[in-house]
Tab-separated table of C-alpha atoms in Angstrom:
chain	number	residue	atom	x	y	z
T	1	MET	CA	-73.226	79.973	-49.809
T	2	HIS	CA	-71.581	80.988	-53.076
T	3	THR	CA	-67.788	80.655	-53.087
T	4	VAL	CA	-65.388	82.823	-55.099
T	5	VAL	CA	-62.038	81.237	-55.929
T	6	VAL	CA	-59.211	83.743	-56.328
T	7	GLY	CA	-56.459	82.749	-58.727
T	8	THR	CA	-53.540	84.538	-60.351
T	9	SER	CA	-55.344	86.044	-63.336
T	10	GLY	CA	-57.727	88.494	-61.679
T	11	VAL	CA	-61.410	88.362	-60.832
T	12	THR	CA	-64.680	89.314	-62.505
T	13	ALA	CA	-67.172	92.045	-61.716
T	14	SER	CA	-69.652	89.409	-60.589
T	15	ASP	CA	-67.024	88.101	-58.134
T	16	VAL	CA	-66.663	91.578	-56.645
T	17	LEU	CA	-70.425	91.988	-56.283
T	18	ALA	CA	-70.780	88.537	-54.747
T	19	VAL	CA	-68.178	89.263	-52.066
T	20	ALA	CA	-69.040	92.919	-51.448
T	21	ARG	CA	-72.824	92.699	-51.402
T	22	ASP	CA	-73.774	89.062	-50.936
T	23	GLY	CA	-71.127	87.905	-48.466
T	24	ALA	CA	-69.736	85.183	-50.714
T	25	ARG	CA	-66.927	83.083	-49.230
T	26	ILE	CA	-63.426	83.278	-50.639
T	27	GLU	CA	-60.953	80.502	-51.370
T	28	LEU	CA	-57.423	80.775	-52.726
T	29	SER	CA	-56.610	78.511	-55.653
T	30	ASP	CA	-53.623	76.164	-55.487
T	31	GLU	CA	-52.163	78.135	-58.387
T	32	ALA	CA	-52.385	81.381	-56.384
T	33	VAL	CA	-50.746	79.826	-53.310
T	34	ALA	CA	-47.897	78.512	-55.442
T	35	ALA	CA	-47.422	81.899	-57.136
T	36	LEU	CA	-47.410	83.640	-53.762
T	37	ALA	CA	-44.743	81.290	-52.447
T	38	ALA	CA	-42.574	81.642	-55.562
T	39	ALA	CA	-42.678	85.453	-55.486
T	40	ARG	CA	-41.904	85.431	-51.779
T	41	GLU	CA	-38.749	83.449	-52.389
T	42	ILE	CA	-37.572	86.211	-54.728
T	43	VAL	CA	-38.263	88.905	-52.127
T	44	ASP	CA	-36.508	86.928	-49.384
T	45	ALA	CA	-33.466	86.498	-51.606
T	46	LEU	CA	-33.323	90.222	-52.344
T	47	ALA	CA	-33.800	91.061	-48.677
T	48	ALA	CA	-30.685	89.018	-47.849
T	49	LYS	CA	-28.493	91.026	-50.241
T	50	PRO	CA	-26.582	94.133	-49.165
T	51	GLU	CA	-27.843	96.219	-52.108
T	52	PRO	CA	-30.955	98.345	-51.284
T	53	VAL	CA	-34.195	97.406	-53.052
T	54	TYR	CA	-37.146	99.823	-52.945
T	55	GLY	CA	-39.980	98.547	-50.776
T	56	VAL	CA	-37.890	95.661	-49.468
T	57	SER	CA	-34.939	97.294	-47.738
T	58	THR	CA	-35.585	101.034	-48.131
T	59	GLY	CA	-37.967	103.661	-46.852
T	60	PHE	CA	-40.948	104.776	-48.918
T	61	GLY	CA	-41.939	107.728	-51.071
T	62	ALA	CA	-39.764	110.746	-50.390
T	63	LEU	CA	-37.893	108.657	-47.760
T	64	ALA	CA	-36.875	105.955	-50.248
T	65	THR	CA	-33.210	106.975	-50.128
T	66	ARG	CA	-32.654	105.454	-46.684
T	67	HIS	CA	-31.395	101.881	-46.545
T	68	ILE	CA	-33.126	99.969	-43.719
T	69	SER	CA	-31.103	97.414	-41.773
T	70	PRO	CA	-32.606	93.898	-41.374
T	71	GLU	CA	-33.460	94.284	-37.688
T	72	LEU	CA	-35.664	97.332	-38.444
T	73	ARG	CA	-37.547	96.006	-41.460
T	74	ALA	CA	-40.459	94.404	-39.604
T	75	GLN	CA	-40.891	97.654	-37.700
T	76	LEU	CA	-40.771	99.546	-41.008
T	77	GLN	CA	-43.668	97.494	-42.391
T	78	ARG	CA	-45.742	97.965	-39.234
T	79	ASN	CA	-44.981	101.670	-39.200
T	80	ILE	CA	-46.068	102.287	-42.776
T	81	VAL	CA	-49.459	100.751	-41.998
T	82	ARG	CA	-49.924	102.627	-38.740
T	83	SER	CA	-48.801	105.985	-40.097
T	84	HIS	CA	-50.791	105.699	-43.322
T	85	ALA	CA	-54.015	104.732	-41.508
T	86	ALA	CA	-54.780	108.438	-41.251
T	87	GLY	CA	-58.326	108.630	-42.622
T	88	MET	CA	-60.909	111.028	-41.258
T	89	GLY	CA	-64.606	111.649	-41.611
T	90	PRO	CA	-67.625	109.350	-41.784
T	91	ARG	CA	-67.246	105.600	-42.098
T	92	VAL	CA	-67.272	104.191	-45.601
T	93	GLU	CA	-70.044	101.702	-46.403
T	94	ARG	CA	-69.488	98.025	-45.585
T	95	GLU	CA	-69.861	96.906	-49.212
T	96	VAL	CA	-67.179	99.368	-50.313
T	97	VAL	CA	-64.715	98.156	-47.680
T	98	ARG	CA	-65.339	94.507	-48.581
T	99	ALA	CA	-64.780	95.286	-52.267
T	100	LEU	CA	-61.632	97.258	-51.376
T	101	MET	CA	-60.153	94.420	-49.347
T	102	PHE	CA	-61.164	91.713	-51.825
T	103	LEU	CA	-59.592	93.558	-54.742
T	104	ARG	CA	-56.339	94.029	-52.803
T	105	LEU	CA	-56.399	90.267	-52.192
T	106	LYS	CA	-56.876	89.787	-55.939
T	107	THR	CA	-53.634	91.638	-56.658
T	108	VAL	CA	-51.794	89.917	-53.819
T	109	CYS	CA	-52.756	86.543	-55.311
T	110	SER	CA	-51.347	87.507	-58.700
T	111	GLY	CA	-47.878	86.547	-57.531
T	112	HIS	CA	-46.473	89.964	-58.385
T	113	THR	CA	-46.399	91.458	-54.877
T	114	GLY	CA	-44.073	89.205	-52.888
T	115	VAL	CA	-46.562	88.734	-50.049
T	116	ARG	CA	-46.476	85.399	-48.193
T	117	PRO	CA	-49.349	82.926	-48.719
T	118	GLU	CA	-50.336	83.146	-45.035
T	119	VAL	CA	-50.958	86.883	-45.351
T	120	ALA	CA	-53.293	86.340	-48.296
T	121	GLN	CA	-55.087	83.553	-46.446
T	122	THR	CA	-55.597	85.812	-43.420
T	123	MET	CA	-57.150	88.463	-45.674
T	124	ALA	CA	-59.591	85.852	-46.976
T	125	ASP	CA	-60.292	84.611	-43.436
T	126	ILE	CA	-61.185	88.117	-42.247
T	127	LEU	CA	-63.622	88.623	-45.124
T	128	ASN	CA	-65.119	85.161	-44.600
T	129	ALA	CA	-65.613	85.916	-40.901
T	130	GLY	CA	-67.677	88.998	-41.779
T	131	ILE	CA	-65.177	91.343	-40.142
T	132	THR	CA	-65.081	94.746	-41.836
T	133	PRO	CA	-62.296	97.258	-41.104
T	134	VAL	CA	-63.397	100.774	-40.215
T	135	VAL	CA	-62.398	102.951	-43.189
T	136	HIS	CA	-63.003	106.692	-43.336
T	137	GLU	CA	-64.240	108.951	-46.130
T	138	TYR	CA	-61.138	111.117	-46.521
T	139	GLY	CA	-57.511	110.125	-46.958
T	140	SER	CA	-57.013	108.889	-50.517
T	141	LEU	CA	-55.650	110.992	-53.370
T	142	GLY	CA	-56.015	108.069	-55.777
T	143	CYS	CA	-52.290	107.756	-56.374
T	144	SER	CA	-49.786	105.390	-54.814
T	145	GLY	CA	-53.122	103.671	-54.487
T	146	ASP	CA	-55.950	104.311	-52.068
T	147	LEU	CA	-53.361	104.576	-49.332
T	148	ALA	CA	-55.303	105.579	-46.223
T	149	PRO	CA	-58.342	103.326	-46.885
T	150	LEU	CA	-56.127	100.304	-47.590
T	151	SER	CA	-53.992	101.105	-44.530
T	152	HIS	CA	-57.048	100.880	-42.279
T	153	CYS	CA	-57.713	97.429	-43.777
T	154	ALA	CA	-54.094	96.369	-43.233
T	155	LEU	CA	-54.307	97.613	-39.651
T	156	THR	CA	-57.123	95.126	-39.027
T	157	LEU	CA	-54.933	92.399	-40.527
T	158	MET	CA	-52.356	93.237	-37.848
T	159	GLY	CA	-55.026	93.049	-35.140
T	160	GLU	CA	-54.960	96.792	-34.534
T	161	GLY	CA	-57.472	99.623	-34.925
T	162	ASP	CA	-61.233	99.216	-35.094
T	163	ALA	CA	-63.439	96.971	-37.186
T	164	GLU	CA	-67.069	96.008	-37.478
T	165	GLY	CA	-68.027	92.488	-36.474
T	166	PRO	CA	-70.503	90.256	-38.299
T	167	ASP	CA	-73.191	91.536	-35.926
T	168	GLY	CA	-72.608	95.125	-37.085
T	169	VAL	CA	-71.018	96.219	-33.809
T	170	VAL	CA	-67.717	98.108	-33.970
T	171	GLY	CA	-64.957	97.026	-31.635
T	172	PRO	CA	-61.182	96.539	-31.363
T	173	ALA	CA	-59.954	94.562	-34.363
T	174	GLY	CA	-57.727	92.336	-32.227
T	175	GLU	CA	-60.699	91.157	-30.170
T	176	LEU	CA	-62.795	90.463	-33.261
T	177	LEU	CA	-59.982	88.442	-34.817
T	178	ALA	CA	-59.562	86.460	-31.599
T	179	GLU	CA	-63.286	85.670	-31.471
T	180	ALA	CA	-63.076	84.373	-35.037
T	181	GLY	CA	-59.960	82.302	-34.305
T	182	ILE	CA	-57.794	84.384	-36.631
T	183	THR	CA	-54.154	85.078	-35.748
T	184	PRO	CA	-52.991	88.624	-36.563
T	185	VAL	CA	-50.264	88.925	-39.181
T	186	GLU	CA	-46.660	89.871	-38.347
T	187	LEU	CA	-45.647	91.757	-41.488
T	188	ARG	CA	-42.281	91.135	-43.125
T	189	GLU	CA	-40.301	92.866	-45.888
T	190	LYS	CA	-42.386	94.373	-48.686
T	191	GLU	CA	-45.716	93.236	-47.178
T	192	GLY	CA	-46.856	96.467	-45.554
T	193	LEU	CA	-46.296	98.389	-48.750
T	194	ALA	CA	-47.957	95.690	-50.873
T	195	LEU	CA	-51.133	95.890	-48.793
T	196	LEU	CA	-51.502	99.645	-49.410
T	197	ASN	CA	-50.506	100.287	-52.993
T	198	GLY	CA	-53.581	99.810	-55.192
T	199	THR	CA	-56.579	101.364	-56.926
T	200	ASP	CA	-58.871	98.899	-55.180
T	201	GLY	CA	-61.283	101.311	-53.508
T	202	MET	CA	-62.050	103.342	-56.596
T	203	LEU	CA	-62.276	100.151	-58.689
T	204	GLY	CA	-64.675	98.490	-56.258
T	205	MET	CA	-66.940	101.521	-56.303
T	206	LEU	CA	-66.765	101.626	-60.111
T	207	VAL	CA	-67.839	97.984	-60.375
T	208	MET	CA	-70.800	98.539	-58.054
T	209	ALA	CA	-71.821	101.762	-59.808
T	210	LEU	CA	-71.781	99.979	-63.171
T	211	ALA	CA	-74.093	97.273	-61.837
T	212	ASP	CA	-76.496	99.836	-60.393
T	213	LEU	CA	-76.443	102.078	-63.467
T	214	GLU	CA	-77.096	99.190	-65.840
T	215	THR	CA	-80.425	98.588	-64.106
T	216	LEU	CA	-81.100	102.320	-63.724
T	217	TYR	CA	-80.673	102.992	-67.432
T	218	LYS	CA	-83.204	100.286	-68.257
T	219	SER	CA	-85.574	101.712	-65.646
T	220	ALA	CA	-85.109	105.194	-67.131
T	221	ASP	CA	-86.050	103.876	-70.581
T	222	VAL	CA	-89.280	102.562	-69.068
T	223	THR	CA	-90.147	105.789	-67.247
T	224	ALA	CA	-89.367	107.816	-70.394
T	225	ALA	CA	-91.772	105.603	-72.322
T	226	LEU	CA	-94.444	106.061	-69.648
T	227	SER	CA	-93.991	109.837	-69.816
T	228	MET	CA	-94.249	109.794	-73.619
T	229	GLU	CA	-97.450	107.824	-73.274
T	230	ALA	CA	-98.886	110.110	-70.606
T	231	LEU	CA	-98.107	113.157	-72.780
T	232	LEU	CA	-99.852	111.587	-75.803
T	233	GLY	CA	-96.579	111.714	-77.677
T	234	THR	CA	-95.682	109.901	-80.855
T	235	ASP	CA	-93.614	106.734	-80.774
T	236	LYS	CA	-92.732	107.122	-84.463
T	237	VAL	CA	-89.435	108.704	-83.375
T	238	LEU	CA	-88.469	105.336	-81.900
T	239	ALA	CA	-88.572	103.497	-85.226
T	240	PRO	CA	-85.484	101.291	-85.716
T	241	GLU	CA	-84.798	102.707	-89.191
T	242	LEU	CA	-84.326	106.192	-87.698
T	243	HIS	CA	-81.745	104.982	-85.221
T	244	ALA	CA	-79.994	102.802	-87.775
T	245	ILE	CA	-78.816	105.898	-89.636
T	246	ARG	CA	-77.068	107.163	-86.496
T	247	PRO	CA	-75.723	103.831	-85.299
T	248	HIS	CA	-74.715	104.495	-81.705
T	249	PRO	CA	-75.401	101.160	-79.946
T	250	GLY	CA	-76.769	102.695	-76.756
T	251	GLN	CA	-79.203	104.936	-78.616
T	252	GLY	CA	-80.592	102.005	-80.586
T	253	ALA	CA	-80.983	99.942	-77.423
T	254	SER	CA	-82.826	102.704	-75.552
T	255	ALA	CA	-85.189	103.323	-78.471
T	256	ALA	CA	-85.885	99.611	-78.765
T	257	ASN	CA	-86.648	99.385	-75.046
T	258	MET	CA	-89.059	102.318	-75.196
T	259	LEU	CA	-90.768	100.913	-78.289
T	260	ALA	CA	-91.195	97.532	-76.587
T	261	VAL	CA	-92.794	99.168	-73.540
T	262	LEU	CA	-95.196	101.199	-75.696
T	263	LYS	CA	-96.354	98.321	-77.898
T	264	GLY	CA	-100.155	98.190	-77.940
T	265	SER	CA	-100.706	101.613	-76.364
T	266	GLU	CA	-103.833	103.619	-77.173
T	267	LEU	CA	-102.265	106.804	-75.794
T	268	THR	CA	-99.411	107.327	-78.236
T	269	GLY	CA	-100.053	108.890	-81.629
T	270	HIS	CA	-102.574	111.517	-80.507
T	271	HIS	CA	-100.211	114.414	-81.155
T	272	GLN	CA	-102.398	115.538	-84.096
T	273	ASP	CA	-105.693	115.553	-82.175
T	274	ASP	CA	-107.074	118.641	-80.399
T	275	ALA	CA	-103.856	120.698	-80.351
T	276	PRO	CA	-101.778	119.432	-83.278
T	277	ARG	CA	-98.020	119.093	-82.767
T	278	VAL	CA	-95.538	118.374	-85.470
T	279	GLN	CA	-92.961	117.162	-82.946
T	280	ASP	CA	-92.694	116.391	-79.243
T	281	ALA	CA	-90.353	118.394	-77.017
T	282	TYR	CA	-86.712	117.377	-76.867
T	283	SER	CA	-87.035	115.791	-73.433
T	284	VAL	CA	-89.514	113.329	-74.948
T	285	ARG	CA	-88.278	113.008	-78.517
T	286	CYS	CA	-84.563	112.842	-77.691
T	287	ALA	CA	-84.829	110.439	-74.746
T	288	PRO	CA	-83.032	107.607	-76.614
T	289	GLN	CA	-80.228	109.902	-77.719
T	290	VAL	CA	-79.464	111.091	-74.170
T	291	ALA	CA	-79.943	107.745	-72.438
T	292	GLY	CA	-78.127	106.033	-75.285
T	293	ALA	CA	-75.065	108.226	-74.932
T	294	GLY	CA	-75.012	107.319	-71.248
T	295	ARG	CA	-75.258	103.644	-72.111
T	296	ASP	CA	-72.257	103.941	-74.418
T	297	THR	CA	-70.386	105.665	-71.599
T	298	LEU	CA	-71.235	102.683	-69.402
T	299	ALA	CA	-69.816	100.362	-72.037
T	300	HIS	CA	-66.527	102.258	-72.111
T	301	ALA	CA	-66.330	102.345	-68.317
T	302	ARG	CA	-67.011	98.603	-68.198
T	303	THR	CA	-64.043	98.009	-70.537
T	304	VAL	CA	-61.780	100.012	-68.217
T	305	ALA	CA	-63.082	98.101	-65.185
T	306	GLU	CA	-62.473	94.744	-66.859
T	307	ARG	CA	-58.894	95.703	-67.677
T	308	GLU	CA	-58.321	96.865	-64.123
T	309	LEU	CA	-59.858	93.693	-62.686
T	310	ALA	CA	-57.301	91.706	-64.687
T	311	SER	CA	-54.418	93.901	-63.455
T	312	ALA	CA	-51.860	93.502	-60.686
T	313	VAL	CA	-51.429	96.986	-59.215
T	314	ASP	CA	-48.487	97.356	-56.867
T	315	ASN	CA	-45.125	99.098	-56.584
T	316	PRO	CA	-42.598	97.618	-56.785
T	317	VAL	CA	-43.715	94.440	-58.550
T	318	VAL	CA	-42.144	91.017	-58.753
T	319	LEU	CA	-41.689	89.981	-62.391
T	320	PRO	CA	-41.557	86.370	-63.632
T	321	ASP	CA	-37.833	86.663	-64.421
T	322	GLY	CA	-37.076	87.471	-60.783
T	323	ARG	CA	-36.664	91.229	-61.082
T	324	VAL	CA	-38.369	93.532	-58.585
T	325	GLU	CA	-39.074	96.761	-60.430
T	326	SER	CA	-40.582	100.132	-59.514
T	327	ASN	CA	-43.414	101.376	-61.714
T	328	GLY	CA	-46.342	103.816	-61.842
T	329	ASN	CA	-49.234	101.391	-62.298
T	330	PHE	CA	-50.806	102.543	-59.043
T	331	HIS	CA	-51.845	105.842	-60.642
T	332	GLY	CA	-55.641	105.972	-60.684
T	333	ALA	CA	-56.144	108.068	-63.848
T	334	PRO	CA	-57.768	105.329	-66.002
T	335	VAL	CA	-60.365	104.608	-63.325
T	336	ALA	CA	-60.786	108.216	-62.202
T	337	TYR	CA	-61.651	109.448	-65.696
T	338	VAL	CA	-64.495	106.995	-66.221
T	339	LEU	CA	-65.835	107.574	-62.716
T	340	ASP	CA	-66.127	111.260	-63.574
T	341	PHE	CA	-67.525	110.489	-67.018
T	342	LEU	CA	-70.268	108.342	-65.473
T	343	ALA	CA	-71.210	111.163	-63.079
T	344	ILE	CA	-71.628	113.499	-66.068
T	345	ALA	CA	-73.812	111.001	-67.938
T	346	ALA	CA	-75.902	110.298	-64.833
T	347	ALA	CA	-76.458	114.024	-64.254
T	348	ASP	CA	-77.724	114.467	-67.811
T	349	LEU	CA	-80.055	111.488	-67.537
T	350	GLY	CA	-81.460	112.904	-64.308
T	351	SER	CA	-81.840	116.321	-65.934
T	352	ILE	CA	-83.865	115.076	-68.905
T	353	ALA	CA	-86.065	112.954	-66.619
T	354	GLU	CA	-86.856	116.017	-64.499
T	355	ARG	CA	-87.840	117.990	-67.617
T	356	ARG	CA	-90.371	115.315	-68.561
T	357	THR	CA	-91.784	115.347	-65.033
T	358	ASP	CA	-92.172	119.120	-65.146
T	359	ARG	CA	-93.960	118.821	-68.489
T	360	LEU	CA	-96.413	116.310	-67.002
T	361	LEU	CA	-97.298	118.808	-64.256
T	362	ASP	CA	-97.708	121.936	-66.406
T	363	LYS	CA	-101.254	122.243	-67.762
T	364	ASN	CA	-99.965	124.435	-70.602
T	365	ARG	CA	-97.717	121.651	-71.888
T	366	SER	CA	-99.289	118.410	-70.684
T	367	HIS	CA	-102.025	118.226	-73.359
T	368	GLY	CA	-105.070	117.934	-71.171
T	369	LEU	CA	-103.763	116.734	-67.815
T	370	PRO	CA	-104.870	118.613	-64.667
T	371	PRO	CA	-102.424	121.148	-63.184
T	372	PHE	CA	-99.756	119.342	-61.151
T	373	LEU	CA	-101.810	116.162	-61.613
T	374	ALA	CA	-103.881	117.427	-58.682
T	375	ASP	CA	-107.292	116.037	-57.744
T	376	ASP	CA	-108.819	119.504	-57.228
T	377	ALA	CA	-106.244	122.053	-58.373
T	378	GLY	CA	-106.090	125.016	-56.048
T	379	VAL	CA	-107.399	123.047	-53.113
T	380	ASP	CA	-104.848	120.336	-53.883
T	381	SER	CA	-101.225	120.985	-54.853
T	382	GLY	CA	-100.762	117.549	-56.368
T	383	LEU	CA	-97.156	116.727	-57.248
T	384	MET	CA	-95.921	120.330	-57.312
T	385	ILE	CA	-93.332	119.833	-54.579
T	386	ALA	CA	-92.329	116.377	-55.777
T	387	GLN	CA	-90.915	118.193	-58.798
T	388	TYR	CA	-89.142	120.641	-56.455
T	389	THR	CA	-87.483	117.673	-54.775
T	390	GLN	CA	-86.538	116.247	-58.139
T	391	ALA	CA	-85.088	119.590	-59.229
T	392	ALA	CA	-83.018	119.809	-56.026
T	393	LEU	CA	-81.613	116.347	-56.716
T	394	VAL	CA	-80.781	117.295	-60.309
T	395	SER	CA	-79.036	120.462	-59.136
T	396	GLU	CA	-76.850	118.462	-56.772
T	397	MET	CA	-76.057	115.983	-59.541
T	398	LYS	CA	-74.801	118.817	-61.720
T	399	ARG	CA	-72.413	119.812	-58.929
T	400	LEU	CA	-71.327	116.189	-58.553
T	401	ALA	CA	-70.623	116.079	-62.297
T	402	VAL	CA	-67.714	118.494	-61.887
T	403	PRO	CA	-64.682	116.234	-62.464
T	404	ALA	CA	-62.525	115.282	-59.515
T	405	SER	CA	-59.829	113.929	-61.830
T	406	ALA	CA	-59.128	117.393	-63.251
T	407	ASP	CA	-57.592	118.284	-59.886
T	408	SER	CA	-54.230	117.318	-58.432
T	409	ILE	CA	-52.532	118.372	-55.185
T	410	PRO	CA	-48.865	117.365	-54.813
T	411	SER	CA	-47.925	115.281	-51.774
T	412	SER	CA	-44.994	113.458	-50.138
T	413	ALA	CA	-42.570	116.376	-50.438
T	414	MET	CA	-43.242	116.631	-54.195
T	415	GLN	CA	-42.319	112.984	-54.835
T	416	GLU	CA	-45.972	112.256	-55.530
T	417	ASP	CA	-46.491	115.446	-57.476
T	418	HIS	CA	-49.411	114.405	-59.698
T	419	VAL	CA	-52.341	112.436	-58.291
T	420	SER	CA	-55.639	111.188	-59.755
T	421	MET	CA	-58.262	112.033	-57.109
T	422	GLY	CA	-59.966	108.821	-58.233
T	423	TRP	CA	-61.260	107.969	-54.759
T	424	SER	CA	-63.032	111.336	-54.635
T	425	ALA	CA	-64.499	110.684	-58.088
T	426	ALA	CA	-65.819	107.340	-56.869
T	427	ARG	CA	-67.321	108.780	-53.697
T	428	LYS	CA	-69.271	111.459	-55.540
T	429	LEU	CA	-70.421	108.941	-58.168
T	430	ARG	CA	-72.006	106.844	-55.397
T	431	THR	CA	-74.009	109.895	-54.328
T	432	ALA	CA	-74.932	110.602	-57.950
T	433	VAL	CA	-76.243	107.057	-58.437
T	434	ASP	CA	-78.340	107.395	-55.282
T	435	ASN	CA	-79.765	110.703	-56.514
T	436	LEU	CA	-80.466	109.368	-59.997
T	437	THR	CA	-82.461	106.535	-58.461
T	438	ARG	CA	-84.648	109.046	-56.636
T	439	ILE	CA	-85.079	111.180	-59.774
T	440	VAL	CA	-86.220	108.185	-61.830
T	441	ALA	CA	-88.555	107.216	-58.993
T	442	ILE	CA	-90.228	110.641	-59.054
T	443	GLU	CA	-90.707	110.462	-62.828
T	444	LEU	CA	-92.182	106.993	-62.382
T	445	TYR	CA	-94.545	108.317	-59.727
T	446	ALA	CA	-95.703	111.218	-61.902
T	447	ALA	CA	-95.985	109.245	-65.145
T	448	THR	CA	-98.019	106.405	-63.655
T	449	ARG	CA	-100.427	108.888	-62.065
T	450	ALA	CA	-100.733	110.815	-65.325
T	451	ILE	CA	-101.531	107.684	-67.332
T	452	GLU	CA	-104.264	106.760	-64.873
T	453	LEU	CA	-105.758	110.238	-65.320
T	454	ARG	CA	-106.124	109.649	-69.095
T	455	GLU	CA	-109.642	108.302	-68.949
T	456	GLY	CA	-110.972	106.414	-71.941
T	457	LEU	CA	-107.547	105.478	-73.336
T	458	THR	CA	-105.875	102.168	-72.556
T	459	PRO	CA	-102.146	102.171	-71.830
T	460	ALA	CA	-99.758	99.613	-73.270
T	461	PRO	CA	-99.801	96.188	-71.569
T	462	ALA	CA	-96.235	96.763	-70.313
T	463	SER	CA	-97.222	100.141	-68.876
T	464	ARG	CA	-100.201	98.560	-67.171
T	465	ALA	CA	-97.899	95.946	-65.660
T	466	VAL	CA	-95.649	98.662	-64.195
T	467	ILE	CA	-98.597	100.595	-62.799
T	468	ASP	CA	-100.037	97.471	-61.179
T	469	ALA	CA	-96.667	96.546	-59.678
T	470	VAL	CA	-96.089	100.071	-58.351
T	471	ARG	CA	-99.518	100.144	-56.729
T	472	ALA	CA	-98.971	96.691	-55.225
T	473	ALA	CA	-95.718	98.022	-53.747
T	474	GLY	CA	-97.642	100.669	-51.796
T	475	VAL	CA	-97.240	103.639	-54.122
T	476	GLN	CA	-100.697	105.207	-54.203
T	477	GLY	CA	-102.421	106.478	-57.329
T	478	PRO	CA	-104.372	109.679	-58.100
T	479	GLY	CA	-106.464	111.306	-55.393
T	480	PRO	CA	-106.619	114.214	-52.933
T	481	ASP	CA	-103.438	115.531	-51.359
T	482	ARG	CA	-101.805	113.321	-48.763
T	483	PHE	CA	-98.485	113.020	-46.967
T	484	LEU	CA	-96.321	112.606	-50.064
T	485	ALA	CA	-92.929	111.573	-48.677
T	486	PRO	CA	-93.927	107.940	-47.950
T	487	ASP	CA	-95.170	107.510	-51.533
T	488	LEU	CA	-91.925	108.889	-52.928
T	489	GLU	CA	-89.903	106.655	-50.605
T	490	ALA	CA	-91.892	103.613	-51.748
T	491	ALA	CA	-91.289	104.572	-55.382
T	492	ASP	CA	-87.567	104.929	-54.653
T	493	THR	CA	-87.478	101.473	-53.058
T	494	PHE	CA	-89.302	100.085	-56.096
T	495	VAL	CA	-86.766	101.534	-58.543
T	496	ARG	CA	-83.756	100.748	-56.331
T	497	GLY	CA	-84.750	97.098	-56.155
T	498	GLY	CA	-84.896	96.724	-59.940
T	499	HIS	CA	-88.665	96.184	-59.868
T	500	VAL	CA	-89.372	98.490	-62.818
T	501	VAL	CA	-87.458	96.183	-65.122
T	502	ALA	CA	-88.860	93.087	-63.435
T	503	ALA	CA	-92.408	94.354	-63.999
T	504	VAL	CA	-92.109	94.963	-67.747
T	505	GLU	CA	-89.905	92.113	-68.908
T	506	PRO	CA	-92.585	89.410	-68.633
T	507	VAL	CA	-94.494	91.508	-71.207
T	508	THR	CA	-91.706	92.939	-73.363
T	509	GLY	CA	-89.085	90.227	-73.069
T	510	PRO	CA	-85.570	91.084	-71.815
T	511	LEU	CA	-84.730	94.768	-72.133
T	512	LEU	CA	-81.478	95.653	-73.865
């Protein structure tokens, strides 16, 4: 099994994916253990002094003015975890919780938190044992970190609350730890706070969304090319020299992908035949511009994620010169903004894909295709309601594109008076990515059927490869009406698994 070694300088996106989705094992580097021990010495020294130090010998948030005596400090750390584990609603997905916990471990191992090495090792042991804390949908405002979600994880570390075992069964965390031979942690000064104060949940969901959207954008380039082909459009608008004079990198990449898919097609270039057209509709002609803008948004979001992955997010932090200083690095604004930005880009990509699907089904705009791609229009409805489903998904994506980060509700008696809502932005982006996958799948389903209905014209070799792969995956081709939901589900599985890209790349070479 793949092993991820956590050091002091952060982790990579591929590390997060390996732990969250593939169950990779975690090891702490010798450098990280040494940094943990050194920072802990600083915290212990400060804890022994009579002067109050925030997070070490004081209360938290609006209660930070109270100095906590030594005999109450362990109780203070336990209490902050128990009281902050106040989430409600549905359980958050296992991969999200694993990413959340792994990214908190990443910051702990930076040596800036003052957490003991044994606490970090226990976090790694829990992940390696396949134990997943039960975390709930609601509770994070994305400031002072993802407090409630991280508190539920810390509760498991203490052997309290509920968690899911490696067999998928939820039970008391203490029992699951005992079965795995893991001793619960007795938290000391600073440690409870350090386990809660990070942007780890929203960052984990950003990393996973970026991975999914990278594949989805390539898949959308392919389905846009198939729709252009099915509509007998012109691929002249994809010429590199046209995109060179508006040099947005994403636009050029999308146009190049579409051009590669369409190479050798007998269907493109017929726009001057029976019903001459000077230009194709925007949804066809401007596909690279819309998808390209989304790709450039992905690039910006990836830069933010990389910076955050290299960060140590905690408050207060232990600095190399021995100071323990309060700060505002836990504010989720940098991550929240790009999460919202990605939801906007995804909604627009879904919207333009739906417009191409609708064009394929409308006999007045499809240039010779049967109404709704039906076998016997009137007797058969064809893909009429598939487009309804697609439109419903697009409508929801537009609602999900409304920014969460534009909102803020003060909390903690006005001490935390401006929050990011980054967790909420991440949660709605996950739904948007799911919906976009289904929208692309419906366009794929319609476009492949439409191409097969163009008798006497041979599609591009890459298009043929996609059609053959889709049919082999159980997505049926043209014919009389049938129970449509299973076909759409099979198309969704095909897109979700990255099989669109896998089908064309042996013909086109690697897509950009």
